[in-house]
Coordinates of C-alpha atoms and ligand atoms in Angstrom, one line a residue:
Chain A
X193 CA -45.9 6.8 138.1
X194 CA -47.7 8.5 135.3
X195 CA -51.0 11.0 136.1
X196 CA -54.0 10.7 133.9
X197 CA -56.7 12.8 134.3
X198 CA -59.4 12.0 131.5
X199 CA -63.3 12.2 131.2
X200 CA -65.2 8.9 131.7
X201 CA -68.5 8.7 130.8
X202 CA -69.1 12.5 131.6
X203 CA -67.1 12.7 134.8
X204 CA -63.7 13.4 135.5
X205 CA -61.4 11.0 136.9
X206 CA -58.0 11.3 137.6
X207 CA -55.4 8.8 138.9
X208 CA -51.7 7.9 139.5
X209 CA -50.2 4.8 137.8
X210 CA -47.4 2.8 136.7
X211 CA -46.9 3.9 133.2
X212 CA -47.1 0.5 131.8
X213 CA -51.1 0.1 132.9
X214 CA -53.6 -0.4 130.3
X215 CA -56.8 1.7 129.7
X216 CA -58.7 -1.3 130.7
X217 CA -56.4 -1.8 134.3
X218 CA -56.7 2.0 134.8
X219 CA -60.6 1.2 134.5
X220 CA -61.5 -2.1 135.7
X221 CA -59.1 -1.4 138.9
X222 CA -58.5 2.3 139.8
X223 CA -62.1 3.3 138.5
X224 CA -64.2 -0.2 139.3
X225 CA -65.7 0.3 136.0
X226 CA -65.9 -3.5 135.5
X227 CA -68.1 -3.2 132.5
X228 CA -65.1 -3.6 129.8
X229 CA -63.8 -7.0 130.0
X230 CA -60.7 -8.5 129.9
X231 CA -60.9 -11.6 127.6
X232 CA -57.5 -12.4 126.0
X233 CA -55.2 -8.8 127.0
X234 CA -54.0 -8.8 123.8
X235 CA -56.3 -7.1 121.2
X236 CA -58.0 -10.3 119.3
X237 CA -61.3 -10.4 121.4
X238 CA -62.8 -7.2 121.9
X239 CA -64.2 -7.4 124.7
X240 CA -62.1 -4.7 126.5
X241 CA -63.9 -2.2 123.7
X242 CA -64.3 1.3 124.6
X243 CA -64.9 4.3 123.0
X244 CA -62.3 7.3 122.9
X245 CA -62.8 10.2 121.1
X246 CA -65.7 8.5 118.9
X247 CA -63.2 5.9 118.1
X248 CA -63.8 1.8 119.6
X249 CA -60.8 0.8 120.7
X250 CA -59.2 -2.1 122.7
X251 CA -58.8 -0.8 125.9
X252 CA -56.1 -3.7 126.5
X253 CA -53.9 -2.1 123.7
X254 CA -54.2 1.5 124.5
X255 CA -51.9 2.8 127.6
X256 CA -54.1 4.9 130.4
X257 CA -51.2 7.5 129.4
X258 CA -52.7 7.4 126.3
X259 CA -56.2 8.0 127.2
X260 CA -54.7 11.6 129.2
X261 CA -57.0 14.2 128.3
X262 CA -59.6 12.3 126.3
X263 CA -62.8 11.6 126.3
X264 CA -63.6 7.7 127.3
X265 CA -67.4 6.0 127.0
X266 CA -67.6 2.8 129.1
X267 CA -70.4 0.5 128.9
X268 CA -71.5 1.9 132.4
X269 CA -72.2 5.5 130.5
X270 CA -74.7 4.4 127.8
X271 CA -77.7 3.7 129.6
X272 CA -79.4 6.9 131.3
X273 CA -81.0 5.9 134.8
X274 CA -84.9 6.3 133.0
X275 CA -83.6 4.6 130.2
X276 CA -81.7 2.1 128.3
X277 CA -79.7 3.5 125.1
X278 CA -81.6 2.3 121.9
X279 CA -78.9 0.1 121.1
X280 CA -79.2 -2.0 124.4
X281 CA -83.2 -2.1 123.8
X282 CA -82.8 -3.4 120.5
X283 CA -80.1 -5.9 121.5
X284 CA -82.5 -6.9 124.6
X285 CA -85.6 -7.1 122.4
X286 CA -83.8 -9.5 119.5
X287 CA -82.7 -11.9 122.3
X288 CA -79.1 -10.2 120.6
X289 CA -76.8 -11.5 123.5
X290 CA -76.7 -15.2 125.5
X291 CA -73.8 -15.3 127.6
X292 CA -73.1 -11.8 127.3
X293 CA -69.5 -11.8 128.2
X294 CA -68.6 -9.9 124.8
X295 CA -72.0 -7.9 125.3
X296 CA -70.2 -4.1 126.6
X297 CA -67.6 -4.2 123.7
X298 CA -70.3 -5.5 120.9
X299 CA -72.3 -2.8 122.3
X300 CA -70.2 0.4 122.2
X301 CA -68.4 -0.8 118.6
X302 CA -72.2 -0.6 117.2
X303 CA -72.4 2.5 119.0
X304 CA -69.2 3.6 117.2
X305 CA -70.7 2.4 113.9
X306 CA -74.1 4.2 114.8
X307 CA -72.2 7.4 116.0
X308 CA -70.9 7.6 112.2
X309 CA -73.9 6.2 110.1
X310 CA -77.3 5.9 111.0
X311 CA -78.0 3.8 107.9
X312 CA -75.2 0.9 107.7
X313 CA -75.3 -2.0 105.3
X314 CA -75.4 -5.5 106.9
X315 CA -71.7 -5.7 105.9
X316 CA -71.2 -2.6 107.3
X317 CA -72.1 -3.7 110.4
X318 CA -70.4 -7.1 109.8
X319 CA -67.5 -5.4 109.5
X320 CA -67.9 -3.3 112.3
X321 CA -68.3 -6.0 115.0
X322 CA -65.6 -8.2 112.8
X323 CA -63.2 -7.6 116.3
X324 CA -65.5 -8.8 118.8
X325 CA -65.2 -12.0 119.3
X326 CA -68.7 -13.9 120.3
X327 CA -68.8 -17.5 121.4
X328 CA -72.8 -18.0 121.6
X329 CA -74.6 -16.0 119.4
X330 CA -73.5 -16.5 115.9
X331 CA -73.3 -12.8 115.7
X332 CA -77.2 -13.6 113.8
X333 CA -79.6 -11.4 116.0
X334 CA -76.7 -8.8 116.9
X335 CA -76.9 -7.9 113.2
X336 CA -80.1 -7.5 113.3
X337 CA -79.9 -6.0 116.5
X338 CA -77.7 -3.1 115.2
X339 CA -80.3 -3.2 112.4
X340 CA -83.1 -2.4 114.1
X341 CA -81.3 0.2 117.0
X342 CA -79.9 2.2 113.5
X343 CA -84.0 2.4 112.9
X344 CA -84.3 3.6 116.6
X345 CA -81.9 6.0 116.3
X346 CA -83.0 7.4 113.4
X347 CA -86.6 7.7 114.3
X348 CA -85.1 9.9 117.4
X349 CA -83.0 12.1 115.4
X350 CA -86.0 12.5 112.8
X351 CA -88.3 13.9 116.2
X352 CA -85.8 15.6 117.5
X353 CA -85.2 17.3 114.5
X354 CA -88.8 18.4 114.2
X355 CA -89.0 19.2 117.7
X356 CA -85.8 21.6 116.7
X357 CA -87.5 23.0 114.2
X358 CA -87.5 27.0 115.2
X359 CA -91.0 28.4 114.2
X360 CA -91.2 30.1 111.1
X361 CA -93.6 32.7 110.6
X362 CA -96.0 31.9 107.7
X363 CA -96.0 35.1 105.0
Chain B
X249 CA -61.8 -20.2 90.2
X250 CA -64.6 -20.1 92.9
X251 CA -66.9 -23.3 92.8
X252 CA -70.6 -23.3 94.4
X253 CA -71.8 -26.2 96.0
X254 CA -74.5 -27.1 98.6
X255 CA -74.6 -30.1 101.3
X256 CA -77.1 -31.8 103.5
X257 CA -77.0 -32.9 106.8
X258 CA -79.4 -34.7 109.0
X259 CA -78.9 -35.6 113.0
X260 CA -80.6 -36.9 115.8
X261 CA -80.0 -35.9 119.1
X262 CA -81.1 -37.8 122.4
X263 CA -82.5 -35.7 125.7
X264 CA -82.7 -36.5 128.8
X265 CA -79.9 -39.6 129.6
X266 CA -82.0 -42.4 131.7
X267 CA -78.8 -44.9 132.0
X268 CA -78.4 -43.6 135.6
X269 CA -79.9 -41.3 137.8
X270 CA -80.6 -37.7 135.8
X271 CA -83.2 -35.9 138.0
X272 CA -84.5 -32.2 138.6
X273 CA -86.4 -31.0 141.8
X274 CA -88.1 -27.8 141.8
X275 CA -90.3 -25.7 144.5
X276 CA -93.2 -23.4 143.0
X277 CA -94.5 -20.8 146.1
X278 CA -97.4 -19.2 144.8
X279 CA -97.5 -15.6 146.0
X280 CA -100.8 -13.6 148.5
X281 CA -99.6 -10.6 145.7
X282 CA -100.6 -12.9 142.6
X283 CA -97.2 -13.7 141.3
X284 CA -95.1 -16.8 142.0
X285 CA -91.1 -17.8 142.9
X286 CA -89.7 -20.8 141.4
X287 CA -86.5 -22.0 142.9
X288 CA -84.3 -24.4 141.0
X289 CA -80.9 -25.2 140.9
X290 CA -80.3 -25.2 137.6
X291 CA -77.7 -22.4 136.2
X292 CA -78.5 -20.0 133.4
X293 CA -75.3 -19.5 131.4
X294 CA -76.9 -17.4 128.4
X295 CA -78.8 -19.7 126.6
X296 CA -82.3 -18.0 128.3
X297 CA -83.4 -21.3 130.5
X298 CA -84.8 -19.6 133.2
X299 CA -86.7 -17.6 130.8
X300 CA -88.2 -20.8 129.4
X301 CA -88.4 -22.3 133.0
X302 CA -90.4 -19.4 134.2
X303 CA -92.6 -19.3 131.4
X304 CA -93.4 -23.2 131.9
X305 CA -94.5 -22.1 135.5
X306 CA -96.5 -19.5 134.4
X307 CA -98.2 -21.2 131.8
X308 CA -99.0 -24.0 134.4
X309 CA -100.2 -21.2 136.7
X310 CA -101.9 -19.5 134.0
X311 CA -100.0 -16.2 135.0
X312 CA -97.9 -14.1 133.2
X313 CA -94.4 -14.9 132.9
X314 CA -93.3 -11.4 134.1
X315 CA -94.9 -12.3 137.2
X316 CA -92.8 -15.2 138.3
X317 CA -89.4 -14.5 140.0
X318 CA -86.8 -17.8 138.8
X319 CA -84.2 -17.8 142.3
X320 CA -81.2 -20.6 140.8
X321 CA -77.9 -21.8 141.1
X322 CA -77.5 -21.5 145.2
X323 CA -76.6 -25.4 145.9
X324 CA -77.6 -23.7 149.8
X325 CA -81.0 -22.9 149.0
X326 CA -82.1 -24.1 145.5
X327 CA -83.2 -27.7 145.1
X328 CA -81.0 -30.3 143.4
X329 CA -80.7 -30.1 139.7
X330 CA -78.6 -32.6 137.6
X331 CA -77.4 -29.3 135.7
X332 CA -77.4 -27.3 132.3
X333 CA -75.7 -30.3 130.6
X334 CA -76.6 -32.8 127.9
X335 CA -79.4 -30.3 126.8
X336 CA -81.5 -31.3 129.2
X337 CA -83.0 -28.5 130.9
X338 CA -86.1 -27.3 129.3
X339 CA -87.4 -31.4 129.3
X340 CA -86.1 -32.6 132.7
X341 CA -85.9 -29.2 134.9
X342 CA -88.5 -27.6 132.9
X343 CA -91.0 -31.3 134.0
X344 CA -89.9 -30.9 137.8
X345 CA -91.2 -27.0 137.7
X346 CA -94.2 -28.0 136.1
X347 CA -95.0 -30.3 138.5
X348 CA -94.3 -28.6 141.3
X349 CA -96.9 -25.4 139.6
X350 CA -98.7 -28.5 139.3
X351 CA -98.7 -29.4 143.0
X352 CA -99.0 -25.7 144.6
X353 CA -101.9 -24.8 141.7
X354 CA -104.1 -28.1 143.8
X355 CA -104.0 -26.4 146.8
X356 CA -105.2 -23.4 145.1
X357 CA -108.2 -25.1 143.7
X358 CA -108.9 -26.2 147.0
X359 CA -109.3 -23.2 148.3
X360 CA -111.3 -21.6 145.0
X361 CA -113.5 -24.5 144.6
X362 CA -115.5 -23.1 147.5
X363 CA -115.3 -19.7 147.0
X364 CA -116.6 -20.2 143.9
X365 CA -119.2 -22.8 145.1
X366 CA -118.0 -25.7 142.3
X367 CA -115.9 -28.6 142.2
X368 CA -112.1 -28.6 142.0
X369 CA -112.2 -30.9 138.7
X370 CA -114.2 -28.2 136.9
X371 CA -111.8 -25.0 137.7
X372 CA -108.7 -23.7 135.4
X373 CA -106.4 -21.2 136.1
X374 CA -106.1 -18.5 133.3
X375 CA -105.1 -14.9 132.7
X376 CA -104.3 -14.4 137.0
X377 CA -107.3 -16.1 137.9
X378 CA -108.8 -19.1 139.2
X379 CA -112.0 -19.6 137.2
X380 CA -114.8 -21.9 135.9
X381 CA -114.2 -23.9 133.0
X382 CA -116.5 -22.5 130.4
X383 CA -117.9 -19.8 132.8
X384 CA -114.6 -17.6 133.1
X385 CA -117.2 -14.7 134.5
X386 CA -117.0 -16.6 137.6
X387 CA -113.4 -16.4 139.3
X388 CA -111.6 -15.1 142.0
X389 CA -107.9 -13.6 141.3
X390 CA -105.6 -16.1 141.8
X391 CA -103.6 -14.0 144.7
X392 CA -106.5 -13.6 146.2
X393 CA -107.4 -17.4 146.0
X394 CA -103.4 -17.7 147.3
X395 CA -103.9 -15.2 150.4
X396 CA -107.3 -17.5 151.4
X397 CA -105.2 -20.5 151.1
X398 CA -102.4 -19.4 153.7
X399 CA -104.2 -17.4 155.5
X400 CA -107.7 -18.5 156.9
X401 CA -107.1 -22.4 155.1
X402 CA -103.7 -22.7 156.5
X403 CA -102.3 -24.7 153.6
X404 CA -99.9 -22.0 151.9
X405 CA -99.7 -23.1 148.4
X406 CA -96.6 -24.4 147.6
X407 CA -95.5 -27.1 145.4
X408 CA -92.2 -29.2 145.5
X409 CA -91.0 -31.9 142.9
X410 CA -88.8 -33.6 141.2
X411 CA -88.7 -35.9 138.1
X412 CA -86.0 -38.4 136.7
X413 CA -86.5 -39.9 133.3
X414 CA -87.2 -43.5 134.3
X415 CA -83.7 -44.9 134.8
X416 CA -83.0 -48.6 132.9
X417 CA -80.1 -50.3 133.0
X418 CA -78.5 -50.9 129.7
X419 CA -78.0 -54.8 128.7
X420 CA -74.7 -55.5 130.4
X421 CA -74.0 -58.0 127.5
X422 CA -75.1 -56.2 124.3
X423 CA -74.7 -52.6 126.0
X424 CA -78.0 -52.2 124.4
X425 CA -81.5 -50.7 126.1
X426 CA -83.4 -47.4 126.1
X427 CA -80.1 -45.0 126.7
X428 CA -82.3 -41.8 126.3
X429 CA -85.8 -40.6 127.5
X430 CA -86.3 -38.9 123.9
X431 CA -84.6 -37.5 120.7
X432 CA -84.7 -34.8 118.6
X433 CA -84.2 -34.1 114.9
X434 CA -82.5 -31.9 112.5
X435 CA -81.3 -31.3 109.0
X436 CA -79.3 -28.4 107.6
X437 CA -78.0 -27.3 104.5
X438 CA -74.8 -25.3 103.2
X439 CA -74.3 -23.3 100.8
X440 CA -70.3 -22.6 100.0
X441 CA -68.0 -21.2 97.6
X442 CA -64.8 -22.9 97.4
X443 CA -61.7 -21.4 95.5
X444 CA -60.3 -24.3 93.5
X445 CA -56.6 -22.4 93.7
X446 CA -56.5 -22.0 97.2
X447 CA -58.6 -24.3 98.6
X448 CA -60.5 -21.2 100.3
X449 CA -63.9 -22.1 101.4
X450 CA -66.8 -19.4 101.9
X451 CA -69.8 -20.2 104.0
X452 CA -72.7 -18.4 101.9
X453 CA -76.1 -19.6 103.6
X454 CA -77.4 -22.4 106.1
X455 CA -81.0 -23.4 106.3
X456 CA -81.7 -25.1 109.4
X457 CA -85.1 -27.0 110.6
X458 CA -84.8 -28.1 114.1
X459 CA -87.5 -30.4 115.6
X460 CA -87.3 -29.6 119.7
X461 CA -90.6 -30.5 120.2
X462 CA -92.7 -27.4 121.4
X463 CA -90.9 -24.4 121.1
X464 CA -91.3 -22.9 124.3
X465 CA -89.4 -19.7 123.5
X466 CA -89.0 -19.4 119.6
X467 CA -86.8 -16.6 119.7
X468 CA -84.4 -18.4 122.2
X469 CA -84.8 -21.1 120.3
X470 CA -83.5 -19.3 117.3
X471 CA -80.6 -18.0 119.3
X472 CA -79.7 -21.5 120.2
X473 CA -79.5 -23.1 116.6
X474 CA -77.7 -19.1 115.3
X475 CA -75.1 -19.8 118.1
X476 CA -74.9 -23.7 116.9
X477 CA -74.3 -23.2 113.8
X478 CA -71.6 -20.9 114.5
X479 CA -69.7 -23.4 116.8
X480 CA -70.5 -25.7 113.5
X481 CA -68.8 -23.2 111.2
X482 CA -65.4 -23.2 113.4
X483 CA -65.4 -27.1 114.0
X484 CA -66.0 -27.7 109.6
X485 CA -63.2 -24.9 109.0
X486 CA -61.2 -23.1 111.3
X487 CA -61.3 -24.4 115.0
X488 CA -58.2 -26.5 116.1
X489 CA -56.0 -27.7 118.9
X490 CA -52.9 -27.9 118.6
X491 CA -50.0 -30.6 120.5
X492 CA -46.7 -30.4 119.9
X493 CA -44.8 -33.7 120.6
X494 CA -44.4 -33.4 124.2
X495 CA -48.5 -33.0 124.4
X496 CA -48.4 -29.7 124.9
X497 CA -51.2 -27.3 124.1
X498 CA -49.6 -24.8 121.4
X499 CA -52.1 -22.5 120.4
X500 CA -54.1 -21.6 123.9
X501 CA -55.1 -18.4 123.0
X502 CA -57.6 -16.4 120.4
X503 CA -54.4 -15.4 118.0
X504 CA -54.2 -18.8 117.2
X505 CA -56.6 -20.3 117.7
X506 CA -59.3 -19.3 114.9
X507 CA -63.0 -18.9 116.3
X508 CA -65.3 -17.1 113.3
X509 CA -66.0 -13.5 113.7
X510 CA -69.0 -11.8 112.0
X511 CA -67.2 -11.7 108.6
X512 CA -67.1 -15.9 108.8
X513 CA -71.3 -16.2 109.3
X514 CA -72.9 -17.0 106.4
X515 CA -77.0 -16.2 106.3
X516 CA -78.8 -18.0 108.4
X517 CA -82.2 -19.9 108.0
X518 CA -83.9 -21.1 110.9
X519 CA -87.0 -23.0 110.6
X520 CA -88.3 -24.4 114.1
X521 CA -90.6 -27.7 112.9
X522 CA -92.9 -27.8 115.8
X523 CA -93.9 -31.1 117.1
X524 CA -95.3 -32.5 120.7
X525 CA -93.4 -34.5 122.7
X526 CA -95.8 -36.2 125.7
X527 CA -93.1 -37.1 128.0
X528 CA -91.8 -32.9 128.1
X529 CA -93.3 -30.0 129.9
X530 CA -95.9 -28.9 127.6
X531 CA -94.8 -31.1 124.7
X532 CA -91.1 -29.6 124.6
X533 CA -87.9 -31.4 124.1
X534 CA -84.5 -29.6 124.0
X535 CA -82.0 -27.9 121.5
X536 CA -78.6 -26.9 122.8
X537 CA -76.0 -28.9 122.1
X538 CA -77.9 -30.5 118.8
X539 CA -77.6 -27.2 116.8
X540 CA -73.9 -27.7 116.4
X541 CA -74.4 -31.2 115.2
X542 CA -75.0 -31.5 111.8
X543 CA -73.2 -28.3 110.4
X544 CA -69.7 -29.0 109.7
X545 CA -71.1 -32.0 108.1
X546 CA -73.1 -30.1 105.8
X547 CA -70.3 -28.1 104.9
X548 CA -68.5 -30.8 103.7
X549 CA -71.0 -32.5 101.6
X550 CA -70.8 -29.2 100.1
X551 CA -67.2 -28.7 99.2
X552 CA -67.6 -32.3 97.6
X553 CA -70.4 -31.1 96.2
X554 CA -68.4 -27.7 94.5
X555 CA -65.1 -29.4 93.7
X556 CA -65.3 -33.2 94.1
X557 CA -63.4 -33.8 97.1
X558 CA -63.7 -35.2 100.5
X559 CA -61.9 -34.4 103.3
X560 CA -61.5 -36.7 106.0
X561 CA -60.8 -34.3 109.4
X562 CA -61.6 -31.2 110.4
X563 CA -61.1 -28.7 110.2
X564 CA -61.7 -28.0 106.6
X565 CA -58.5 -25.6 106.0
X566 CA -57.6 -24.1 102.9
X567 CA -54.2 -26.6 102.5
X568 CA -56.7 -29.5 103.2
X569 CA -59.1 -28.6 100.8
X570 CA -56.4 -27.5 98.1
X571 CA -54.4 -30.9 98.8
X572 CA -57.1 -32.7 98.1
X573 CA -58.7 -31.1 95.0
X574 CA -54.4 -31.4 93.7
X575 CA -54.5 -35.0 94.6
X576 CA -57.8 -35.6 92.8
X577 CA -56.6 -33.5 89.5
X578 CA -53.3 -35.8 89.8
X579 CA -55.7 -39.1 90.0
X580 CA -58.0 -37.6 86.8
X581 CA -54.7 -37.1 84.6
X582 CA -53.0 -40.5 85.7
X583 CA -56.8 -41.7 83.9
X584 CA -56.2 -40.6 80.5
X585 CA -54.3 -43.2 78.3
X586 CA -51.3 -42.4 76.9
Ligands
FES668 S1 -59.1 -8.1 126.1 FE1 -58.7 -6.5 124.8 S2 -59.0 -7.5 122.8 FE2 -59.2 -9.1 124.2
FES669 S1 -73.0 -13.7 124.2 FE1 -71.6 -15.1 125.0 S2 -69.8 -14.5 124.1 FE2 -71.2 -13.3 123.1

């Protein structure tokens, strides 16, 4: 057995497993986080994608050992309980998902994209979602989904900034 | 050396089968609080058909669509529903609901018409209310109208239906008759670059106009044909079963079997041609499974249309293509006389 001890969406979870189980086991069935989904196990859908350390990964590929120490977002930590993140209102508003079976990973790899650039190209953000695979959507309004959450997020960063903005005494 | 061509495709699509039984029941409660609950056992599987079912309701009840409460899917509970097949929802579940609204918004005009001291033919429902045509100063909110109706009338007002699309029997000698209640229509264009040495093809752009009668929900409807054409992108040029020789399914899995990703989408133009069907719930149709339709075909008439070839199955691969555009370059130089 192998103990992990990581943080998960701002908690701290620990467990005991066989060393062979995958970030996505260790979450789906020691932590119920059934968010991240387990479409293929072997990294070509996406839509086990979680972030680690700022990075989206396939949780299916990654060992829990591997996660030991580190930081892990889940689907279930990006909406606040007054509010969903800007990138699931913008993904809810453009009618962005159907099924939504690939919905948590498209999510947190355009969070991963967002978390790096607030301003990416429409092949930027191609590219970015280029590993989650979607069956429904045509990937059409979750470009401009991303689009318009990248808008969002900036408009937030801009007020916060000026809410930041330590007085300055006028000479 | 990368070729452009474009392609046109055109497709009709028939709604609502009528070759055997194909119906939809549906129960409309209107609510003593002002909204309403629709049951119907029809399943939502993405594609936003209870949204559109709940907005038919609303419409019919002339309340807002926020307001109604869609319960599906419990073959317990729910009434019978043909299912979300054959793109029939929206026309055949979407005419039970409206009829049942239908059903449970008489009862409220029942009860109104004498509150309001005027005949039922001359009220409307509109904006939560139940008011007089041309006078909408005189109403009564349309809970209020509900909780008069149940309470003191003791005719809650609740609406059940169902509706089939008038079953006929095709000719049992010709095999021909009416098969369909009604059709819709489509054409699309592609855009591609194809790579005369290596038979690569690049989707660039789809327009795609898509009659579905009234668009209900535009921006669903949007998502339907996006999602369409992207099933249509795989079936032209990537997507493929594979048998060995014993009949044995050799690529079941996403390594192997190539789906496009975001990279493979090319731009997409959706143009929704409105039109009025009588027959549907508020004039729509339907436009699921058409979408996918005329794509792939498109596609093709556009490699033709870069480098002169036609290929004959799908998918569209890269050694198809190239095979092809080899075979015609071998036929051009067997041309020129010695
Ligand atoms: S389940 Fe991890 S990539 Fe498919
Ligand atoms: S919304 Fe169904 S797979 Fe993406």
């Amino acid at each position: 057995m192998t103990d992990v001890t990581m943080t998960i969406n701002g908690q701290t979870r620990s467990a005991s497993v066989p060393p062979e189980t995958t970030l996505l086991q260790l979450l789906r069935e020691n932590f119920n986080l059934t968010g991240a989904k387990l479409g293929c196990d072997v990294g070509d859908c996406g839509a086990c994608t979680v972030i680690v350390d700022g990075q989206a990964v396939n949780s299916c590929l990654m060992l829990a050992g591997q996660a030991d120490g580190r930081q892990v977002l889940t689907i279930e930590g990006l909406a606040s309980r007054e509010h969903l993140h800007p990138i699931q209102k913008a993904f809810e508003n453009s009618g962005a998902l159907q099924c939504g079976f690939c919905g948590p990973g498209v999510l947190l790899s355009a969070k991963a994209l967002l978390d790096d650039n607030l301003d990416p190209s429409t092949q930027e953000i191609r590219d970015a979602l280029s590993g989650n695979l979607c069956r429904c959507t045509g990937y059409t309004k979750m470009i401009e989904a991303v689009q318009e959450a990248a808008r969002l997020l900036r408009e937030e960063s801009r007020t916060q900034l000026t809410h930041a903005r330590p007085e300055v005494a006028t000479p | 050396m990368k070729r452009r061509g474009r392609g046109i495709a055109c497709m009709w699509y028939p709604i609502g089968f009528t070759v055997s039984a194909n119906p939809s029941a549906a129960t409309v409660k209107m609510n003593e609080d002002g909204t309403a609950t629709v049951l119907t056992g029809t399943v939502e599987t993405g594609q936003g058909s209870l949204t559109v079912l709940g907005q038919i309701a609303a419409e019919a009840l002339g309340i807002a669509t926020d307001d109604v409460h869609v319960v599906s899917a419990d073959t317990d509970t729910t009434p019978m529903d043909t299912g979300a097949i054959a793109s029939r929802t929206t026309y055949v579940t979407g005419n039970a609901i409206f009829l049942a609204a239908e059903a449970a918004k008489a009862i409220l005009f029942e009860a109104a018409a004498p509150m309001l001291d005027v005949k039922v033919s001359q009220l409307e429902a509109k904006d939560r209310k139940i008011q007089v045509k041309n006078y909408p100063q005189r109403n009564v909110s349309i809970g209020e109208v509900a909780l008069r109706a149940q309470a003191v009338l003791g005719t809650p007002a609740i609406g059940s239906a169902s509706w089939n699309p008038p079953t006929v029997a095709l000719d049992p000698e010709t095999g021909q008759g009416k098969p369909f209640a009604t059709y819709v229509y489509a054409t699309q264009i592609a855009e591609v670059d194809v790579d005369d040495e290596t038979g690569e093809v690049e989707v660039l752009r789809i327009a795609a106009a898509h009659d579905c009668g009234t668009a209900i929900n535009p921006m669903l409807v949007e998502g339907q044909v996006e999602g369409g054409i992207s099933m249509g992108v795989g079936m032209a040029l990537q997507e493929e079963m594979l048998f060995d020789a014993n009949g044995r399914h050799i690529n079941p899995n996403l390594t192997n079997y190539i789906m496009p990703t975001s990279l493979d989408m090319p731009e997409i133009t959706v143009d929704i041609v409105q039109g009025f069907d009588p027959t549907g719930p508020f004039g729509a149709k339907g436009v699921g499974e058409p979408t996918a339709v005329p794509t792939s075909a498109a596609i093709l008439n556009a490699i033709h249309d870069a480098v002169g070839v036609r290929v004959y199955s799908l998918p569209a691969t890269s050694e198809k293509v190239l095979t092809a555009i080899k075979a015609k370059r071998a036929a051009e130089q067997k041309q020129i006389p010695a």
